[in-house]
Structure formats: C-alpha cells, structure tokens
C-alpha cells in the first residue's frame, strides 16, 4: 500500500511543478536606429536590458535649420520622460543624445520612440524600436 501512495505523491509533485509558471528571462539586445529628414540625420543604438530599462546613445547631424532628437520608452499606457539632445546647428559639431529610460512595470521598456524635431518643436521624423527592429512612423 505504501508504494502506490509514494507513486501518487511523486506524480502530484510533478504536476505542481509543471503548473507553476516559469520566470521569463530576456537577453539584453543592442538595436541600431537611424533616420533622415532631408540631409539631417540621426543614428545610434538602443540598449534593451534584461530588466526594466533601455538606454539610448546616438548623434544628430543638422544640414539645415535647427535639429534636436528626443527618445522615450513605452510599455502599454506607461511612458518614460524624454531624453533629448541639445539642438544641432549648421557648421557646429554633431550633438549627442544619451540617457536611460526605466519603467518599473512587468516587462519594463518595450518600445523606444526616437523623434527628430526642428527649432519650432515640430516633429520632422519619427520611428519606434523594439528588441526585434525599428519601424519608421513619420
């Protein structure tokens, strides 16, 4: 009688182990981005971590008018604050955008939006990037 009881207990423990959801793990990913508006360009890398954050590092080059690049992270209805470069001006060095965006929600930062603005804060070009690629929006 003991042997069938032990087999039944072992089978029950196995069923419980399989019913418990596994903790999802995600590897870090470096996703390159880049876009142009006329001869003005921006390019760089978004580093998605295996936690709740993503960091952006890149440059903006201005060919005409003032240009600024900003990035923010998104997960559902959650949004990070913007990380922006200084304005790039003609004849001056390219400007740098750097910053880390964190969302303390399950899954952390899922998308990062990169937007190029003119001197009047008008969106000229925009794309979003995920861990699998980037898509141009404007």
N, CA and C atoms as an extended XYZ file, in Angstrom:
414
Properties=species:S:1:pos:R:3:atomname:S:1:resname:S:1:resid:I:1 pbc="F F F"
N         0.811       -1.182        0.000 N   UNK     1
C         0.000        0.000        0.000 CA  UNK     1
C         0.862        1.258        0.000 C   UNK     1
N         2.052        1.186        0.603 N   UNK     2
C         2.921        2.352        0.652 CA  UNK     2
C         3.447        2.729       -0.713 C   UNK     2
N         3.795        1.744       -1.545 N   UNK     3
C         4.387        2.035       -2.844 CA  UNK     3
C         3.427        2.818       -3.743 C   UNK     3
N         2.156        2.419       -3.901 N   UNK     4
C         1.244        3.217       -4.723 CA  UNK     4
C         1.058        4.624       -4.178 C   UNK     4
N         1.067        4.798       -2.861 N   UNK     5
C         0.913        6.115       -2.270 CA  UNK     5
C         2.112        6.999       -2.613 C   UNK     5
N         3.313        6.441       -2.585 N   UNK     6
C         4.527        7.186       -2.936 CA  UNK     6
C         4.508        7.588       -4.411 C   UNK     6
N         4.055        6.684       -5.288 N   UNK     7
C         3.983        6.988       -6.726 CA  UNK     7
C         2.978        8.107       -6.958 C   UNK     7
N         1.847        8.046       -6.266 N   UNK     8
C         0.816        9.068       -6.399 CA  UNK     8
C         1.332       10.417       -5.901 C   UNK     8
N         2.058       10.426       -4.793 N   UNK     9
C         2.621       11.668       -4.250 CA  UNK     9
C         3.648       12.256       -5.209 C   UNK     9
N         4.505       11.414       -5.777 N   UNK    10
C         5.505       11.881       -6.732 CA  UNK    10
C         4.844       12.450       -7.978 C   UNK    10
N         3.794       11.809       -8.454 N   UNK    11
C         3.078       12.306       -9.630 CA  UNK    11
C         2.427       13.646       -9.326 C   UNK    11
N         1.890       13.802       -8.133 N   UNK    12
C         1.278       15.071       -7.745 CA  UNK    12
C         2.294       16.189       -7.682 C   UNK    12
N         3.477       15.920       -7.150 N   UNK    13
C         4.535       16.930       -7.086 CA  UNK    13
C         4.989       17.335       -8.477 C   UNK    13
N         5.076       16.371       -9.393 N   UNK    14
C         5.461       16.673      -10.771 CA  UNK    14
C         4.418       17.566      -11.421 C   UNK    14
N         3.141       17.300      -11.216 N   UNK    15
C         2.070       18.117      -11.791 CA  UNK    15
C         2.131       19.533      -11.252 C   UNK    15
N         2.422       19.689       -9.961 N   UNK    16
C         2.527       21.021       -9.372 CA  UNK    16
C         3.702       21.767       -9.980 C   UNK    16
N         4.815       21.099      -10.178 N   UNK    17
C         5.990       21.743      -10.749 CA  UNK    17
C         5.711       22.243      -12.158 C   UNK    17
N         4.971       21.475      -12.955 N   UNK    18
C         4.673       21.899      -14.312 CA  UNK    18
C         3.594       22.981      -14.357 C   UNK    18
N         2.736       23.064      -13.349 N   UNK    19
C         1.662       24.057      -13.335 CA  UNK    19
C         2.164       25.438      -12.938 C   UNK    19
N         3.304       25.519      -12.259 N   UNK    20
C         3.851       26.807      -11.838 CA  UNK    20
C         4.478       27.511      -13.030 C   UNK    20
N         4.063       28.767      -13.321 N   UNK    21
C         4.647       29.473      -14.459 CA  UNK    21
C         6.126       29.749      -14.227 C   UNK    21
N         6.892       29.633      -15.285 N   UNK    22
C         8.326       29.900      -15.204 CA  UNK    22
C         8.569       31.398      -15.259 C   UNK    22
N         9.615       31.839      -14.587 N   UNK    23
C        10.007       33.245      -14.656 CA  UNK    23
C        10.627       33.497      -16.024 C   UNK    23
N        10.046       34.414      -16.795 N   UNK    24
C        10.562       34.715      -18.133 CA  UNK    24
C        11.886       35.446      -18.017 C   UNK    24
N        12.832       35.063      -18.830 N   UNK    25
C        14.106       35.762      -18.892 CA  UNK    25
C        14.291       36.279      -20.305 C   UNK    25
N        14.820       37.465      -20.403 N   UNK    26
C        15.038       38.099      -21.701 CA  UNK    26
C        16.486       38.543      -21.749 C   UNK    26
N        17.131       38.292      -22.855 N   UNK    27
C        18.512       38.709      -23.007 CA  UNK    27
C        18.590       40.186      -23.358 C   UNK    27
N        19.732       40.773      -23.082 N   UNK    28
C        19.945       42.149      -23.492 CA  UNK    28
C        20.110       42.195      -25.006 C   UNK    28
N        19.673       43.314      -25.592 N   UNK    29
C        19.738       43.482      -27.048 CA  UNK    29
C        20.222       44.895      -27.353 C   UNK    29
N        21.144       45.025      -28.289 N   UNK    30
C        21.553       46.323      -28.814 CA  UNK    30
C        20.904       46.497      -30.179 C   UNK    30
N        19.993       47.466      -30.289 N   UNK    31
C        19.252       47.696      -31.532 CA  UNK    31
C        19.713       49.011      -32.153 C   UNK    31
N        20.314       48.964      -33.352 N   UNK    32
C        20.716       50.199      -34.017 CA  UNK    32
C        19.495       50.937      -34.559 C   UNK    32
N        19.545       52.273      -34.539 N   UNK    33
C        18.488       53.078      -35.137 CA  UNK    33
C        19.118       54.128      -36.040 C   UNK    33
N        18.330       54.665      -36.939 N   UNK    34
C        18.798       55.733      -37.809 CA  UNK    34
C        17.682       56.206      -38.711 C   UNK    34
N        17.652       57.510      -38.954 N   UNK    35
C        16.665       58.064      -39.877 CA  UNK    35
C        17.167       59.415      -40.365 C   UNK    35
N        16.564       59.862      -41.447 N   UNK    36
C        16.961       61.131      -42.048 CA  UNK    36
C        15.730       61.965      -42.357 C   UNK    36
N        15.933       63.275      -42.323 N   UNK    37
C        14.948       64.236      -42.801 CA  UNK    37
C        15.733       65.178      -43.690 C   UNK    37
N        15.557       65.044      -45.003 N   UNK    38
C        16.425       65.773      -45.930 CA  UNK    38
C        17.849       65.305      -45.722 C   UNK    38
N        18.751       66.249      -45.506 N   UNK    39
C        20.147       65.889      -45.242 CA  UNK    39
C        20.478       65.863      -43.752 C   UNK    39
N        19.498       66.099      -42.902 N   UNK    40
C        19.707       65.976      -41.457 CA  UNK    40
C        19.516       64.513      -41.080 C   UNK    40
N        20.390       64.010      -40.217 N   UNK    41
C        20.336       62.588      -39.867 CA  UNK    41
C        20.497       62.385      -38.364 C   UNK    41
N        20.030       61.249      -37.917 N   UNK    42
C        20.304       60.787      -36.566 CA  UNK    42
C        20.585       59.294      -36.633 C   UNK    42
N        21.468       58.829      -35.769 N   UNK    43
C        21.776       57.400      -35.707 CA  UNK    43
C        22.338       57.082      -34.335 C   UNK    43
N        22.243       55.821      -33.974 N   UNK    44
C        22.761       55.390      -32.688 CA  UNK    44
C        22.316       53.987      -32.346 C   UNK    44
N        22.302       53.696      -31.047 N   UNK    45
C        21.961       52.366      -30.553 CA  UNK    45
C        21.066       52.487      -29.329 C   UNK    45
N        20.090       51.583      -29.264 N   UNK    46
C        19.264       51.440      -28.066 CA  UNK    46
C        19.681       50.124      -27.419 C   UNK    46
N        20.023       50.194      -26.154 N   UNK    47
C        20.438       49.009      -25.399 CA  UNK    47
C        19.280       48.600      -24.491 C   UNK    47
N        18.567       47.540      -24.890 N   UNK    48
C        17.489       46.993      -24.063 CA  UNK    48
C        18.128       46.045      -23.055 C   UNK    48
N        17.841       46.244      -21.766 N   UNK    49
C        18.421       45.382      -20.737 CA  UNK    49
C        17.500       44.201      -20.464 C   UNK    49
N        17.974       43.288      -19.624 N   UNK    50
C        17.139       42.158      -19.223 CA  UNK    50
C        16.295       42.521      -18.008 C   UNK    50
N        16.268       43.805      -17.661 N   UNK    51
C        15.458       44.285      -16.545 CA  UNK    51
C        14.351       45.198      -17.042 C   UNK    51
N        14.262       46.370      -16.449 N   UNK    52
C        13.165       47.285      -16.732 CA  UNK    52
C        13.572       48.478      -17.591 C   UNK    52
N        14.813       48.553      -18.015 N   UNK    53
C        15.284       49.770      -18.666 CA  UNK    53
C        15.831       49.544      -20.069 C   UNK    53
N        15.964       50.674      -20.751 N   UNK    54
C        16.626       50.732      -22.051 CA  UNK    54
C        17.407       52.036      -22.063 C   UNK    54
N        18.575       52.019      -22.682 N   UNK    55
C        19.357       53.245      -22.778 CA  UNK    55
C        19.589       53.574      -24.242 C   UNK    55
N        19.672       54.855      -24.516 N   UNK    56
C        19.862       55.329      -25.880 CA  UNK    56
C        21.175       56.096      -25.949 C   UNK    56
N        21.874       55.917      -27.059 N   UNK    57
C        23.129       56.614      -27.301 CA  UNK    57
C        23.213       56.886      -28.800 C   UNK    57
N        23.344       58.151      -29.172 N   UNK    58
C        23.399       58.462      -30.599 CA  UNK    58
C        23.769       59.904      -30.857 C   UNK    58
N        23.703       60.288      -32.130 N   UNK    59
C        24.033       61.647      -32.545 CA  UNK    59
C        22.970       62.188      -33.495 C   UNK    59
N        22.928       63.493      -33.585 N   UNK    60
C        22.078       64.171      -34.561 CA  UNK    60
C        22.973       65.126      -35.351 C   UNK    60
N        22.826       65.080      -36.680 N   UNK    61
C        23.583       65.943      -37.588 CA  UNK    61
C        22.594       66.852      -38.305 C   UNK    61
N        22.849       68.133      -38.299 N   UNK    62
C        21.966       69.093      -38.915 CA  UNK    62
C        22.545       69.576      -40.227 C   UNK    62
N        21.691       69.564      -41.261 N   UNK    63
C        22.085       70.090      -42.560 CA  UNK    63
C        21.453       71.455      -42.810 C   UNK    63
N        20.249       71.672      -42.280 N   UNK    64
C        19.578       72.972      -42.408 CA  UNK    64
C        18.606       73.132      -41.253 C   UNK    64
N        18.449       74.355      -40.783 N   UNK    65
C        17.575       74.595      -39.642 CA  UNK    65
C        18.128       73.927      -38.396 C   UNK    65
N        17.502       74.195      -37.257 N   UNK    66
C        17.903       73.546      -36.018 CA  UNK    66
C        17.311       72.141      -35.961 C   UNK    66
N        18.047       71.196      -35.380 N   UNK    67
C        17.561       69.824      -35.231 CA  UNK    67
C        17.858       69.331      -33.826 C   UNK    67
N        16.875       68.647      -33.257 N   UNK    68
C        17.013       68.025      -31.941 CA  UNK    68
C        16.414       66.630      -32.029 C   UNK    68
N        16.978       65.689      -31.282 N   UNK    69
C        16.447       64.330      -31.229 CA  UNK    69
C        16.099       64.011      -29.784 C   UNK    69
N        14.893       63.433      -29.599 N   UNK    70
C        14.438       63.014      -28.272 CA  UNK    70
C        14.006       61.557      -28.327 C   UNK    70
N        14.122       60.871      -27.193 N   UNK    71
C        13.707       59.468      -27.093 CA  UNK    71
C        12.896       59.287      -25.814 C   UNK    71
N        11.925       58.379      -25.880 N   UNK    72
C        11.190       57.986      -24.682 CA  UNK    72
C        10.786       56.524      -24.810 C   UNK    72
N        10.653       55.861      -23.656 N   UNK    73
C        10.276       54.454      -23.619 CA  UNK    73
C         8.806       54.289      -23.290 C   UNK    73
N         8.229       53.163      -23.766 N   UNK    74
C         6.804       52.894      -23.603 CA  UNK    74
C         6.590       51.421      -23.265 C   UNK    74
N         5.571       51.175      -22.451 N   UNK    75
C         5.048       49.832      -22.205 CA  UNK    75
C         3.569       50.017      -21.917 C   UNK    75
N         2.726       49.682      -22.884 N   UNK    76
C         1.285       49.892      -22.731 CA  UNK    76
C         0.985       51.362      -22.561 C   UNK    76
N         0.301       51.716      -21.474 N   UNK    77
C        -0.025       53.115      -21.196 CA  UNK    77
C         1.059       53.831      -20.399 C   UNK    77
N         2.124       53.137      -20.048 N   UNK    78
C         3.220       53.721      -19.279 CA  UNK    78
C         4.234       54.338      -20.225 C   UNK    78
N         4.788       55.498      -19.838 N   UNK    79
C         5.731       56.233      -20.689 CA  UNK    79
C         6.801       56.863      -19.813 C   UNK    79
N         8.042       56.837      -20.294 N   UNK    80
C         9.131       57.490      -19.571 CA  UNK    80
C         9.197       58.965      -19.974 C   UNK    80
N         9.997       59.719      -19.241 N   UNK    81
C        10.275       61.098      -19.631 CA  UNK    81
C        11.186       61.094      -20.851 C   UNK    81
N        11.160       62.200      -21.609 N   UNK    82
C        12.011       62.336      -22.785 CA  UNK    82
C        13.472       62.516      -22.391 C   UNK    82
N        14.341       61.921      -23.180 N   UNK    83
C        15.780       62.163      -23.123 CA  UNK    83
C        16.110       62.851      -24.436 C   UNK    83
N        16.668       64.069      -24.391 N   UNK    84
C        16.857       64.859      -25.607 CA  UNK    84
C        18.299       65.309      -25.782 C   UNK    84
N        18.680       65.457      -27.037 N   UNK    85
C        19.974       66.041      -27.366 CA  UNK    85
C        19.841       67.559      -27.320 C   UNK    85
N        20.963       68.270      -27.225 N   UNK    86
C        20.909       69.709      -27.473 CA  UNK    86
C        20.583       69.933      -28.961 C   UNK    86
N        20.201       71.152      -29.320 N   UNK    87
C        19.943       71.451      -30.731 CA  UNK    87
C        21.258       71.466      -31.513 C   UNK    87
N        21.236       70.828      -32.676 N   UNK    88
C        22.369       70.859      -33.591 CA  UNK    88
C        22.191       72.057      -34.517 C   UNK    88
N        23.280       72.760      -34.791 N   UNK    89
C        23.240       73.926      -35.677 CA  UNK    89
C        24.264       73.764      -36.786 C   UNK    89
N        24.040       74.480      -37.896 N   UNK    90
C        24.926       74.366      -39.068 CA  UNK    90
C        26.347       74.771      -38.717 C   UNK    90
N        27.295       74.018      -39.251 N   UNK    91
C        28.696       74.335      -39.066 CA  UNK    91
C        29.248       73.963      -37.701 C   UNK    91
N        28.423       73.457      -36.821 N   UNK    92
C        28.848       73.051      -35.486 CA  UNK    92
C        28.950       71.525      -35.428 C   UNK    92
N        29.632       70.992      -34.416 N   UNK    93
C        29.721       69.528      -34.291 CA  UNK    93
C        28.345       68.891      -34.099 C   UNK    93
N        28.236       67.615      -34.460 N   UNK    94
C        27.014       66.865      -34.211 CA  UNK    94
C        26.723       66.875      -32.709 C   UNK    94
N        25.448       66.783      -32.358 N   UNK    95
C        25.047       66.757      -30.956 CA  UNK    95
C        24.742       65.323      -30.534 C   UNK    95
N        24.878       65.061      -29.250 N   UNK    96
C        24.742       63.707      -28.712 CA  UNK    96
C        23.471       63.573      -27.892 C   UNK    96
N        22.826       62.422      -28.049 N   UNK    97
C        21.718       62.044      -27.178 CA  UNK    97
C        22.164       60.829      -26.383 C   UNK    97
N        21.982       60.900      -25.065 N   UNK    98
C        22.318       59.791      -24.170 CA  UNK    98
C        21.338       59.802      -23.009 C   UNK    98
N        20.944       58.630      -22.589 N   UNK    99
C        20.092       58.561      -21.414 CA  UNK    99
C        19.523       57.181      -21.203 C   UNK    99
N        19.103       56.924      -19.976 N   UNK   100
C        18.485       55.652      -19.617 CA  UNK   100
C        17.035       55.901      -19.252 C   UNK   100
N        16.169       55.051      -19.776 N   UNK   101
C        14.737       55.135      -19.524 CA  UNK   101
C        14.319       53.879      -18.771 C   UNK   101
N        13.585       54.051      -17.668 N   UNK   102
C        13.182       52.915      -16.837 CA  UNK   102
C        11.688       52.961      -16.577 C   UNK   102
N        11.044       51.803      -16.714 N   UNK   103
C         9.636       51.648      -16.348 CA  UNK   103
C         9.541       50.480      -15.382 C   UNK   103
N         9.109       50.760      -14.175 N   UNK   104
C         9.016       49.727      -13.145 CA  UNK   104
C         7.657       49.022      -13.230 C   UNK   104
N         7.419       48.394      -14.371 N   UNK   105
C         6.200       47.612      -14.627 CA  UNK   105
C         6.633       46.294      -15.257 C   UNK   105
N         5.814       45.244      -15.188 N   UNK   106
C         6.203       43.968      -15.790 CA  UNK   106
C         6.603       44.133      -17.253 C   UNK   106
N         7.771       43.648      -17.590 N   UNK   107
C         8.279       43.759      -18.952 CA  UNK   107
C         9.146       44.971      -19.190 C   UNK   107
N         9.084       45.966      -18.291 N   UNK   108
C         9.908       47.163      -18.434 CA  UNK   108
C         9.641       47.885      -19.745 C   UNK   108
N        10.656       48.557      -20.268 N   UNK   109
C        10.535       49.299      -21.526 CA  UNK   109
C        10.419       48.307      -22.679 C   UNK   109
N         9.333       48.388      -23.426 N   UNK   110
C         9.101       47.500      -24.570 CA  UNK   110
C         9.390       48.172      -25.905 C   UNK   110
N         9.126       49.477      -26.003 N   UNK   111
C         9.372       50.253      -27.220 CA  UNK   111
C        10.090       51.533      -26.850 C   UNK   111
N        10.948       51.978      -27.757 N   UNK   112
C        11.585       53.278      -27.598 CA  UNK   112
C        11.275       54.088      -28.857 C   UNK   112
N        10.696       55.276      -28.659 N   UNK   113
C        10.400       56.179      -29.763 CA  UNK   113
C        11.524       57.192      -29.887 C   UNK   113
N        12.009       57.378      -31.106 N   UNK   114
C        13.036       58.365      -31.424 CA  UNK   114
C        12.373       59.401      -32.335 C   UNK   114
N        12.449       60.684      -31.977 N   UNK   115
C        11.796       61.736      -32.754 CA  UNK   115
C        12.786       62.853      -33.041 C   UNK   115
N        12.822       63.308      -34.300 N   UNK   116
C        13.633       64.457      -34.699 CA  UNK   116
C        12.714       65.675      -34.804 C   UNK   116
N        13.117       66.760      -34.132 N   UNK   117
C        12.348       67.998      -34.120 CA  UNK   117
C        13.118       69.122      -34.808 C   UNK   117
N        12.362       70.128      -35.301 N   UNK   118
C        13.002       71.340      -35.797 CA  UNK   118
C        13.060       72.364      -34.661 C   UNK   118
N        13.521       73.569      -34.973 N   UNK   119
C        13.666       74.608      -33.950 CA  UNK   119
C        12.350       75.091      -33.373 C   UNK   119
N        11.222       74.789      -34.020 N   UNK   120
C         9.898       75.172      -33.516 CA  UNK   120
C         9.196       74.009      -32.815 C   UNK   120
N         9.926       72.950      -32.511 N   UNK   121
C         9.407       71.752      -31.835 CA  UNK   121
C         8.395       70.984      -32.686 C   UNK   121
N         8.531       71.068      -34.003 N   UNK   122
C         7.682       70.325      -34.933 CA  UNK   122
C         8.366       68.995      -35.238 C   UNK   122
N         7.592       67.878      -35.158 N   UNK   123
C         8.146       66.566      -35.472 CA  UNK   123
C         8.449       66.480      -36.965 C   UNK   123
N         9.694       66.150      -37.290 N   UNK   124
C        10.108       66.006      -38.690 CA  UNK   124
C        10.224       64.541      -39.101 C   UNK   124
N        10.698       63.710      -38.197 N   UNK   125
C        10.878       62.278      -38.467 CA  UNK   125
C        10.715       61.543      -37.146 C   UNK   125
N        10.172       60.311      -37.230 N   UNK   126
C         9.927       59.544      -36.007 CA  UNK   126
C         9.946       58.059      -36.322 C   UNK   126
N        10.518       57.287      -35.408 N   UNK   127
C        10.471       55.836      -35.509 CA  UNK   127
C        10.410       55.245      -34.111 C   UNK   127
N         9.931       54.001      -34.021 N   UNK   128
C         9.989       53.296      -32.749 CA  UNK   128
C        10.792       52.022      -32.957 C   UNK   128
N        11.464       51.619      -31.890 N   UNK   129
C        12.291       50.420      -31.938 CA  UNK   129
C        11.893       49.479      -30.810 C   UNK   129
N        11.919       48.196      -31.105 N   UNK   130
C        11.713       47.143      -30.125 CA  UNK   130
C        12.968       46.278      -30.133 C   UNK   130
N        12.924       45.178      -29.433 N   UNK   131
C        14.062       44.253      -29.397 CA  UNK   131
C        14.291       43.551      -30.728 C   UNK   131
N        13.316       43.631      -31.654 N   UNK   132
C        13.463       42.902      -32.920 CA  UNK   132
C        13.614       43.810      -34.139 C   UNK   132
N        13.548       45.129      -33.958 N   UNK   133
C        13.742       46.020      -35.095 CA  UNK   133
C        13.113       47.373      -34.889 C   UNK   133
N        13.296       48.237      -35.900 N   UNK   134
C        12.770       49.600      -35.859 CA  UNK   134
C        11.799       49.823      -37.006 C   UNK   134
N        10.787       50.669      -36.755 N   UNK   135
C         9.771       50.974      -37.760 CA  UNK   135
C         9.611       52.485      -37.854 C   UNK   135
N         9.719       53.017      -39.069 N   UNK   136
C         9.540       54.452      -39.297 CA  UNK   136
C         8.060       54.795      -39.200 C   UNK   136
N         7.730       55.845      -38.439 N   UNK   137
C         6.354       56.272      -38.251 CA  UNK   137
C         6.073       57.517      -39.083 C   UNK   137
N         6.984       58.488      -39.062 N   UNK   138
C         6.857       59.725      -39.870 CA  UNK   138
C         8.089       59.820      -40.743 C   UNK   138
